[in-house]
mmCIF file of C-alpha atoms in Angstrom:
data_model
loop_
_atom_site.group_PDB
_atom_site.id
_atom_site.type_symbol
_atom_site.label_atom_id
_atom_site.label_comp_id
_atom_site.label_asym_id
_atom_site.label_seq_id
_atom_site.Cartn_x
_atom_site.Cartn_y
_atom_site.Cartn_z
ATOM 1 C CA MET A 24 17.310 -10.679 -21.397
ATOM 2 C CA THR A 25 17.055 -11.457 -17.693
ATOM 3 C CA ASP A 26 13.799 -13.164 -16.735
ATOM 4 C CA LEU A 27 11.617 -10.120 -16.146
ATOM 5 C CA THR A 28 9.772 -11.648 -13.198
ATOM 6 C CA SER A 29 13.049 -12.180 -11.313
ATOM 7 C CA LEU A 30 13.850 -8.464 -11.175
ATOM 8 C CA THR A 31 13.339 -6.417 -8.051
ATOM 9 C CA LEU A 32 11.057 -3.409 -8.333
ATOM 10 C CA ALA A 33 14.087 -1.119 -8.229
ATOM 11 C CA GLU A 34 15.767 -3.069 -11.041
ATOM 12 C CA ALA A 35 12.585 -3.038 -13.129
ATOM 13 C CA ARG A 36 12.223 0.712 -12.630
ATOM 14 C CA LYS A 37 15.760 1.179 -13.947
ATOM 15 C CA GLY A 38 15.137 -1.097 -16.933
ATOM 16 C CA LEU A 39 11.931 0.731 -17.842
ATOM 17 C CA ALA A 40 13.657 4.113 -17.615
ATOM 18 C CA SER A 41 16.470 2.945 -19.904
ATOM 19 C CA LYS A 42 13.905 1.347 -22.267
ATOM 20 C CA THR A 43 15.610 -2.055 -21.965
ATOM 21 C CA PHE A 44 12.069 -3.467 -21.942
ATOM 22 C CA THR A 45 8.568 -2.051 -21.862
ATOM 23 C CA SER A 46 5.935 -2.079 -19.179
ATOM 24 C CA LEU A 47 3.753 -4.176 -21.465
ATOM 25 C CA GLU A 48 6.511 -6.816 -21.702
ATOM 26 C CA LEU A 49 7.000 -6.684 -17.930
ATOM 27 C CA THR A 50 3.266 -6.964 -17.329
ATOM 28 C CA ASP A 51 2.815 -9.836 -19.780
ATOM 29 C CA ALA A 52 5.637 -11.742 -18.077
ATOM 30 C CA HIS A 53 3.876 -11.459 -14.734
ATOM 31 C CA LEU A 54 0.466 -12.327 -16.188
ATOM 32 C CA LYS A 55 1.990 -15.503 -17.617
ATOM 33 C CA ALA A 56 3.568 -16.325 -14.245
ATOM 34 C CA MET A 57 0.173 -15.836 -12.601
ATOM 35 C CA GLU A 58 -1.450 -18.288 -15.011
ATOM 36 C CA GLU A 59 1.212 -20.901 -14.308
ATOM 37 C CA ALA A 60 0.915 -20.534 -10.525
ATOM 38 C CA ARG A 61 -2.856 -20.568 -10.044
ATOM 39 C CA ALA A 62 -2.484 -23.594 -7.776
ATOM 40 C CA LEU A 63 -1.226 -21.186 -5.092
ATOM 41 C CA ASN A 64 -4.624 -19.412 -5.163
ATOM 42 C CA ALA A 65 -2.894 -16.103 -4.440
ATOM 43 C CA PHE A 66 -5.134 -14.087 -6.785
ATOM 44 C CA VAL A 67 -8.918 -14.102 -6.406
ATOM 45 C CA MET A 68 -9.387 -11.984 -9.531
ATOM 46 C CA GLU A 69 -7.021 -11.394 -12.429
ATOM 47 C CA THR A 70 -7.393 -8.199 -14.477
ATOM 48 C CA PRO A 71 -5.240 -8.810 -17.566
ATOM 49 C CA ASP A 72 -7.077 -6.417 -19.908
ATOM 50 C CA GLN A 73 -6.894 -3.571 -17.412
ATOM 51 C CA ALA A 74 -3.262 -4.408 -16.645
ATOM 52 C CA ARG A 75 -2.252 -4.242 -20.294
ATOM 53 C CA ALA A 76 -4.131 -0.969 -20.796
ATOM 54 C CA MET A 77 -2.382 0.554 -17.771
ATOM 55 C CA ALA A 78 0.967 -0.786 -19.029
ATOM 56 C CA ARG A 79 0.474 0.818 -22.449
ATOM 57 C CA GLU A 80 -0.379 4.126 -20.783
ATOM 58 C CA ALA A 81 2.755 3.843 -18.632
ATOM 59 C CA ASP A 82 4.888 3.142 -21.704
ATOM 60 C CA ALA A 83 3.458 6.239 -23.391
ATOM 61 C CA ARG A 84 4.265 8.391 -20.362
ATOM 62 C CA ILE A 85 7.772 6.959 -20.123
ATOM 63 C CA GLY A 86 8.255 7.737 -23.814
ATOM 64 C CA LYS A 87 7.212 11.342 -23.228
ATOM 65 C CA GLY A 88 9.449 11.740 -20.185
ATOM 66 C CA GLU A 89 6.412 12.085 -17.918
ATOM 67 C CA ALA A 90 6.853 8.877 -15.912
ATOM 68 C CA GLY A 91 5.782 8.766 -12.288
ATOM 69 C CA PRO A 92 7.899 7.022 -9.632
ATOM 70 C CA LEU A 93 6.101 3.689 -10.160
ATOM 71 C CA ALA A 94 5.500 3.985 -13.903
ATOM 72 C CA GLY A 95 4.922 0.583 -15.460
ATOM 73 C CA ILE A 96 5.418 -1.478 -12.283
ATOM 74 C CA PRO A 97 2.940 -4.415 -12.004
ATOM 75 C CA LEU A 98 1.409 -4.803 -8.534
ATOM 76 C CA GLY A 99 -1.132 -6.999 -6.783
ATOM 77 C CA ILE A 100 -3.861 -5.493 -4.590
ATOM 78 C CA LYS A 101 -5.210 -7.131 -1.448
ATOM 79 C CA ASP A 102 -8.944 -7.677 -1.776
ATOM 80 C CA LEU A 103 -9.630 -5.376 1.188
ATOM 81 C CA PHE A 104 -8.802 -2.305 -0.935
ATOM 82 C CA ALA A 105 -11.702 -0.823 -2.893
ATOM 83 C CA THR A 106 -10.855 -0.715 -6.591
ATOM 84 C CA LYS A 107 -13.182 1.254 -8.842
ATOM 85 C CA ASP A 108 -15.154 -0.941 -11.224
ATOM 86 C CA VAL A 109 -13.262 -4.041 -10.048
ATOM 87 C CA ARG A 110 -14.878 -6.512 -7.658
ATOM 88 C CA THR A 111 -13.921 -6.043 -4.010
ATOM 89 C CA THR A 112 -15.177 -8.688 -1.574
ATOM 90 C CA ALA A 113 -12.804 -8.795 1.419
ATOM 91 C CA CYS A 114 -12.843 -12.516 0.472
ATOM 92 C CA SER A 115 -16.276 -12.935 2.023
ATOM 93 C CA LYS A 116 -19.547 -14.132 0.526
ATOM 94 C CA ILE A 117 -21.218 -11.311 2.468
ATOM 95 C CA LEU A 118 -20.005 -8.774 -0.100
ATOM 96 C CA GLY A 119 -20.696 -11.172 -2.981
ATOM 97 C CA ASN A 120 -19.945 -9.453 -6.283
ATOM 98 C CA PHE A 121 -19.709 -5.937 -4.857
ATOM 99 C CA VAL A 122 -18.077 -3.580 -7.371
ATOM 100 C CA PRO A 123 -17.077 -0.197 -5.873
ATOM 101 C CA THR A 124 -17.779 3.040 -7.700
ATOM 102 C CA TYR A 125 -14.749 4.621 -6.018
ATOM 103 C CA GLU A 126 -11.057 3.912 -5.423
ATOM 104 C CA SER A 127 -9.276 3.586 -2.084
ATOM 105 C CA THR A 128 -6.865 6.419 -1.376
ATOM 106 C CA VAL A 129 -3.824 4.123 -1.217
ATOM 107 C CA THR A 130 -4.504 2.473 -4.579
ATOM 108 C CA SER A 131 -5.421 5.797 -6.202
ATOM 109 C CA GLN A 132 -1.969 7.068 -5.221
ATOM 110 C CA LEU A 133 -0.307 3.990 -6.719
ATOM 111 C CA TRP A 134 -2.173 4.565 -10.011
ATOM 112 C CA ARG A 135 -1.325 8.285 -9.817
ATOM 113 C CA ASP A 136 2.351 7.286 -9.739
ATOM 114 C CA GLY A 137 1.952 4.980 -12.744
ATOM 115 C CA ALA A 138 1.673 1.480 -11.238
ATOM 116 C CA VAL A 139 -0.152 -1.328 -13.066
ATOM 117 C CA MET A 140 -2.837 -3.492 -11.413
ATOM 118 C CA LEU A 141 -2.512 -7.214 -12.127
ATOM 119 C CA GLY A 142 -5.502 -8.205 -10.015
ATOM 120 C CA LYS A 143 -6.927 -8.684 -6.518
ATOM 121 C CA LEU A 144 -5.165 -10.833 -3.949
ATOM 122 C CA ASN A 145 -6.557 -13.399 -1.546
ATOM 123 C CA ASN A 146 -6.783 -12.735 2.194
ATOM 124 C CA ASP A 147 -8.429 -14.147 5.294
ATOM 125 C CA GLU A 148 -12.121 -13.192 5.291
ATOM 126 C CA PHE A 149 -12.408 -9.574 6.478
ATOM 127 C CA ALA A 150 -8.720 -9.885 7.516
ATOM 128 C CA MET A 151 -9.710 -12.224 10.358
ATOM 129 C CA GLY A 152 -7.049 -14.903 10.391
ATOM 130 C CA SER A 153 -3.334 -15.565 10.409
ATOM 131 C CA SER A 154 -2.946 -18.387 7.898
ATOM 132 C CA ASN A 155 -5.126 -17.313 4.929
ATOM 133 C CA GLU A 156 -7.346 -20.369 5.357
ATOM 134 C CA THR A 157 -10.606 -18.511 6.108
ATOM 135 C CA SER A 158 -11.115 -16.908 2.680
ATOM 136 C CA CYS A 159 -14.343 -17.795 0.868
ATOM 137 C CA PHE A 160 -12.111 -18.371 -2.189
ATOM 138 C CA GLY A 161 -10.171 -21.097 -0.387
ATOM 139 C CA PRO A 162 -6.732 -21.182 1.238
ATOM 140 C CA VAL A 163 -3.551 -19.710 -0.198
ATOM 141 C CA GLY A 164 -0.442 -21.852 -0.608
ATOM 142 C CA ASN A 165 3.068 -20.805 0.314
ATOM 143 C CA PRO A 166 5.488 -21.191 -2.632
ATOM 144 C CA TRP A 167 8.186 -22.344 -0.184
ATOM 145 C CA ARG A 168 8.502 -25.938 1.041
ATOM 146 C CA ARG A 169 10.358 -27.604 3.885
ATOM 147 C CA GLU A 170 13.590 -29.227 2.781
ATOM 148 C CA GLY A 171 12.862 -32.748 1.608
ATOM 149 C CA SER A 172 9.083 -32.296 1.704
ATOM 150 C CA ASN A 173 6.412 -31.288 -0.771
ATOM 151 C CA THR A 174 3.768 -30.613 1.872
ATOM 152 C CA THR A 175 1.967 -27.315 1.267
ATOM 153 C CA LEU A 176 2.702 -24.687 3.898
ATOM 154 C CA VAL A 177 0.520 -21.734 4.872
ATOM 155 C CA PRO A 178 1.796 -18.269 3.837
ATOM 156 C CA GLY A 179 0.547 -16.582 6.992
ATOM 157 C CA GLY A 180 -2.260 -14.051 7.086
ATOM 158 C CA SER A 181 -4.315 -12.169 6.745
ATOM 159 C CA SER A 182 -2.265 -10.844 3.795
ATOM 160 C CA GLY A 183 -1.339 -14.349 2.649
ATOM 161 C CA GLY A 184 -2.188 -13.724 -0.996
ATOM 162 C CA SER A 185 0.012 -10.637 -1.043
ATOM 163 C CA ALA A 186 2.970 -12.436 0.547
ATOM 164 C CA SER A 187 2.597 -15.585 -1.567
ATOM 165 C CA ALA A 188 2.312 -13.642 -4.827
ATOM 166 C CA VAL A 189 5.405 -11.568 -4.089
ATOM 167 C CA ALA A 190 7.414 -14.607 -2.960
ATOM 168 C CA ALA A 191 6.382 -16.581 -6.062
ATOM 169 C CA LEU A 192 7.419 -13.673 -8.329
ATOM 170 C CA LEU A 193 3.859 -13.154 -9.576
ATOM 171 C CA CYS A 194 3.964 -9.386 -8.914
ATOM 172 C CA MET A 195 6.673 -6.859 -8.112
ATOM 173 C CA GLY A 196 5.005 -5.803 -4.876
ATOM 174 C CA ALA A 197 1.626 -5.848 -3.200
ATOM 175 C CA THR A 198 -0.589 -3.830 -0.928
ATOM 176 C CA ALA A 199 -1.414 -5.362 2.441
ATOM 177 C CA THR A 200 -2.999 -4.393 5.747
ATOM 178 C CA ASP A 201 -1.963 -5.072 9.333
ATOM 179 C CA THR A 202 -4.165 -5.028 12.431
ATOM 180 C CA GLY A 203 -2.189 -7.320 14.724
ATOM 181 C CA GLY A 204 0.487 -8.756 12.443
ATOM 182 C CA SER A 205 -1.183 -9.279 9.057
ATOM 183 C CA ILE A 206 1.714 -7.761 7.105
ATOM 184 C CA ARG A 207 4.653 -8.706 9.291
ATOM 185 C CA GLN A 208 3.763 -12.360 9.931
ATOM 186 C CA PRO A 209 3.084 -13.424 6.308
ATOM 187 C CA ALA A 210 6.220 -11.568 5.200
ATOM 188 C CA ALA A 211 8.174 -13.617 7.745
ATOM 189 C CA PHE A 212 6.527 -16.851 6.549
ATOM 190 C CA THR A 213 7.451 -16.200 2.895
ATOM 191 C CA ALA A 214 10.905 -14.574 3.116
ATOM 192 C CA THR A 215 9.573 -11.289 1.769
ATOM 193 C CA VAL A 216 9.780 -7.784 3.236
ATOM 194 C CA GLY A 217 6.744 -6.274 4.927
ATOM 195 C CA ILE A 218 6.274 -3.194 7.056
ATOM 196 C CA LYS A 219 3.380 -1.970 9.151
ATOM 197 C CA PRO A 220 3.779 1.815 9.033
ATOM 198 C CA THR A 221 3.051 4.041 12.005
ATOM 199 C CA TYR A 222 -0.701 4.454 12.498
ATOM 200 C CA GLY A 223 -1.945 7.381 10.402
ATOM 201 C CA ARG A 224 0.897 7.238 7.902
ATOM 202 C CA CYS A 225 -1.265 5.626 5.170
ATOM 203 C CA SER A 226 -4.916 6.494 4.625
ATOM 204 C CA ARG A 227 -7.490 3.877 5.632
ATOM 205 C CA TRP A 228 -10.167 5.363 3.372
ATOM 206 C CA GLY A 229 -11.610 2.789 0.998
ATOM 207 C CA ILE A 230 -10.191 -0.182 2.902
ATOM 208 C CA VAL A 231 -12.621 -2.665 4.457
ATOM 209 C CA ALA A 232 -12.028 -2.283 8.185
ATOM 210 C CA PHE A 233 -11.270 -4.976 10.729
ATOM 211 C CA ALA A 234 -10.420 -2.691 13.676
ATOM 212 C CA SER A 235 -10.221 0.956 12.669
ATOM 213 C CA SER A 236 -8.144 1.936 15.690
ATOM 214 C CA LEU A 237 -5.452 -0.615 14.773
ATOM 215 C CA ASP A 238 -5.578 -1.128 10.977
ATOM 216 C CA GLN A 239 -2.827 0.267 8.801
ATOM 217 C CA ALA A 240 -1.989 -0.267 5.142
ATOM 218 C CA GLY A 241 1.535 -1.104 4.078
ATOM 219 C CA PRO A 242 3.594 -2.862 1.402
ATOM 220 C CA ILE A 243 4.900 -6.382 0.952
ATOM 221 C CA ALA A 244 7.856 -6.470 -1.431
ATOM 222 C CA ARG A 245 10.911 -8.444 -2.513
ATOM 223 C CA SER A 246 13.490 -6.216 -0.817
ATOM 224 C CA THR A 247 13.808 -3.450 1.735
ATOM 225 C CA ARG A 248 14.427 -0.949 -1.054
ATOM 226 C CA ASP A 249 11.309 -2.079 -2.917
ATOM 227 C CA ALA A 250 9.225 -1.710 0.252
ATOM 228 C CA ALA A 251 10.593 1.811 0.734
ATOM 229 C CA ILE A 252 9.730 2.747 -2.856
ATOM 230 C CA LEU A 253 6.165 1.465 -2.479
ATOM 231 C CA LEU A 254 5.605 3.074 0.915
ATOM 232 C CA ARG A 255 6.518 6.506 -0.400
ATOM 233 C CA SER A 256 3.656 6.283 -2.907
ATOM 234 C CA MET A 257 1.210 4.682 -0.472
ATOM 235 C CA ALA A 258 1.777 7.177 2.360
ATOM 236 C CA GLY A 259 0.411 10.691 2.676
ATOM 237 C CA HIS A 260 -2.214 12.835 4.338
ATOM 238 C CA ASP A 261 -5.823 12.237 3.364
ATOM 239 C CA PRO A 262 -8.590 14.587 4.582
ATOM 240 C CA LYS A 263 -11.098 11.758 4.046
ATOM 241 C CA ASP A 264 -9.437 9.811 6.887
ATOM 242 C CA THR A 265 -9.630 11.713 10.179
ATOM 243 C CA THR A 266 -6.802 9.600 11.638
ATOM 244 C CA SER A 267 -4.465 10.448 8.746
ATOM 245 C CA VAL A 268 -1.346 12.320 9.853
ATOM 246 C CA ASP A 269 -0.696 15.647 8.117
ATOM 247 C CA ILE A 270 3.097 15.552 7.900
ATOM 248 C CA PRO A 271 5.407 15.381 4.873
ATOM 249 C CA VAL A 272 6.226 11.961 3.405
ATOM 250 C CA PRO A 273 10.004 11.423 3.548
ATOM 251 C CA ASP A 274 12.100 9.773 0.869
ATOM 252 C CA TYR A 275 12.245 6.340 2.485
ATOM 253 C CA GLU A 276 14.474 4.958 -0.249
ATOM 254 C CA ALA A 277 17.137 7.572 0.485
ATOM 255 C CA ALA A 278 17.531 6.097 3.970
ATOM 256 C CA ILE A 279 18.389 2.620 2.636
ATOM 257 C CA GLY A 280 21.980 1.709 3.484
ATOM 258 C CA ARG A 281 22.441 4.559 5.962
ATOM 259 C CA SER A 282 24.984 3.631 8.636
ATOM 260 C CA VAL A 283 23.895 2.781 12.189
ATOM 261 C CA LYS A 284 27.360 3.639 13.509
ATOM 262 C CA GLY A 285 27.046 5.701 16.665
ATOM 263 C CA MET A 286 23.363 4.939 17.166
ATOM 264 C CA LYS A 287 22.151 3.761 20.575
ATOM 265 C CA ILE A 288 19.672 0.896 20.111
ATOM 266 C CA GLY A 289 17.520 -0.466 22.921
ATOM 267 C CA ILE A 290 17.004 -4.227 23.252
ATOM 268 C CA PRO A 291 13.847 -4.945 25.295
ATOM 269 C CA ARG A 292 14.544 -7.448 28.061
ATOM 270 C CA GLU A 293 10.967 -8.735 27.976
ATOM 271 C CA TYR A 294 11.164 -9.744 24.309
ATOM 272 C CA ARG A 295 13.395 -12.737 25.125
ATOM 273 C CA LEU A 296 10.981 -15.291 26.508
ATOM 274 C CA ASP A 297 11.633 -18.424 28.498
ATOM 275 C CA GLY A 298 11.363 -21.438 26.236
ATOM 276 C CA MET A 299 12.176 -19.482 23.067
ATOM 277 C CA PRO A 300 13.192 -21.931 20.305
ATOM 278 C CA ALA A 301 16.957 -22.229 19.864
ATOM 279 C CA GLU A 302 16.806 -21.125 16.220
ATOM 280 C CA ILE A 303 14.967 -17.926 17.200
ATOM 281 C CA GLU A 304 17.360 -17.307 20.087
ATOM 282 C CA LYS A 305 20.261 -17.630 17.637
ATOM 283 C CA LEU A 306 18.692 -15.190 15.172
ATOM 284 C CA TRP A 307 18.146 -12.721 18.004
ATOM 285 C CA SER A 308 21.788 -13.005 19.112
ATOM 286 C CA ASP A 309 23.062 -12.845 15.524
ATOM 287 C CA GLY A 310 21.035 -9.683 14.924
ATOM 288 C CA ALA A 311 22.543 -8.048 17.981
ATOM 289 C CA ASP A 312 26.032 -9.043 16.832
ATOM 290 C CA TRP A 313 25.405 -7.571 13.371
ATOM 291 C CA LEU A 314 24.344 -4.260 14.890
ATOM 292 C CA LYS A 315 27.416 -4.172 17.129
ATOM 293 C CA ALA A 316 29.671 -4.984 14.181
ATOM 294 C CA ALA A 317 28.107 -2.086 12.278
ATOM 295 C CA GLY A 318 29.057 0.306 15.079
ATOM 296 C CA ALA A 319 25.813 0.602 17.045
ATOM 297 C CA GLU A 320 25.726 0.703 20.844
ATOM 298 C CA LEU A 321 23.238 -1.816 22.270
ATOM 299 C CA VAL A 322 21.509 -1.001 25.541
ATOM 300 C CA GLU A 323 19.217 -3.348 27.451
ATOM 301 C CA VAL A 324 15.924 -1.635 28.247
ATOM 302 C CA SER A 325 12.767 -2.718 30.034
ATOM 303 C CA LEU A 326 9.244 -2.551 28.619
ATOM 304 C CA PRO A 327 7.367 -3.919 31.648
ATOM 305 C CA HIS A 328 3.920 -3.702 30.056
ATOM 306 C CA THR A 329 4.849 -6.071 27.238
ATOM 307 C CA LYS A 330 2.982 -8.923 28.928
ATOM 308 C CA TYR A 331 -0.265 -6.961 28.578
ATOM 309 C CA ALA A 332 0.091 -6.340 24.833
ATOM 310 C CA LEU A 333 -1.638 -9.480 23.559
ATOM 311 C CA PRO A 334 -4.467 -9.455 26.156
ATOM 312 C CA ALA A 335 -5.089 -5.776 25.358
ATOM 313 C CA TYR A 336 -5.190 -6.558 21.644
ATOM 314 C CA TYR A 337 -7.818 -9.251 22.213
ATOM 315 C CA ILE A 338 -10.002 -6.700 23.965
ATOM 316 C CA VAL A 339 -9.525 -3.784 21.567
ATOM 317 C CA ALA A 340 -9.661 -5.696 18.254
ATOM 318 C CA PRO A 341 -12.931 -7.627 18.828
ATOM 319 C CA ALA A 342 -14.552 -4.527 20.302
ATOM 320 C CA ALA A 343 -13.600 -2.485 17.244
ATOM 321 C CA LEU A 344 -14.754 -5.303 14.978
ATOM 322 C CA SER A 345 -18.163 -5.344 16.657
ATOM 323 C CA GLN A 346 -18.540 -1.691 15.633
ATOM 324 C CA SER A 347 -17.419 -2.336 12.042
ATOM 325 C CA ALA A 348 -19.666 -5.336 11.429
ATOM 326 C CA PRO A 349 -23.040 -3.507 11.338
ATOM 327 C CA SER A 350 -21.720 -1.138 8.662
ATOM 328 C CA LEU A 351 -20.793 -3.959 6.258
ATOM 329 C CA HIS A 352 -24.397 -4.128 5.070
ATOM 330 C CA SER A 353 -24.393 -0.452 4.085
ATOM 331 C CA PHE A 354 -20.948 -0.900 2.501
ATOM 332 C CA SER A 355 -22.251 -3.620 0.220
ATOM 333 C CA ILE A 356 -25.366 -1.790 -0.939
ATOM 334 C CA SER A 357 -24.337 1.865 -0.921
ATOM 335 C CA ALA A 358 -20.544 1.891 -1.274
ATOM 336 C CA GLY A 359 -20.227 3.516 2.130
ATOM 337 C CA MET A 360 -16.939 3.487 4.045
ATOM 338 C CA PRO A 361 -16.930 0.981 6.915
ATOM 339 C CA SER A 362 -16.403 2.728 10.237
#
């Protein structure tokens, strides 16, 4: 049998449906991998008993032909997501051993669709960081190394635990959050796939807030298809989140592999900066060539306000954070939702 931890989520889903292996076997394989890779510090809490119970339930549903779209798939959950009866700290000593009495909307939808929780993943404290070195549980290591070196690299942040765990094959996918790059940057640092969905696409209810006007939940996965599969379960309207968009959730997976032939794609002039490293310049040019070869028409466009993006972020994000901070006390003692 193929090493179960090396499968993509899509491949595991197929194997579970054909009963080539069970969810319990798949879960046990990942729990063992987690034990052997604790030096990465990707998980801040492992939930093996709960994982095995959820796996057995998934196997029963698969046996009855009642499997959900994520039935039996083992996932890791960023420690910003409230998980009922499982410690949620945002990787800060401020929340201590806070155990929510409720479940975040995003994770509740993953469990609704049959996913299995392996444990809670490390992140920068309250999502404030870009290297996952500010967590009260210590820094996360990147499973990748520079060629010819064994020096530990950072996995990026704030979703460093999510990215590291997926890259190290410790889980088949992970939840993450992105305020100003906290999904996209760690995914880039670990050769995984991450997407920050459009604001309002995924509910923020039950997620510890950094900046409520910018935060958005999304997946980190091993492939584009896996990310699409996860996002379909994570997305959806939630009346408990007033910024949640009430529109149907499309079948993201169905769009995978769709041709770009005939599409007109804009390339922002301002995104190519003076002094850009040669390797990045080459990747940019290669990407444009790939799109042309696939039949797309590339058009240079101007986004003149690009230069204001980062300064604006550093005004909006800290201002929003200053509003969230006072509510953390009530969150820790009354299970209230941070504003």
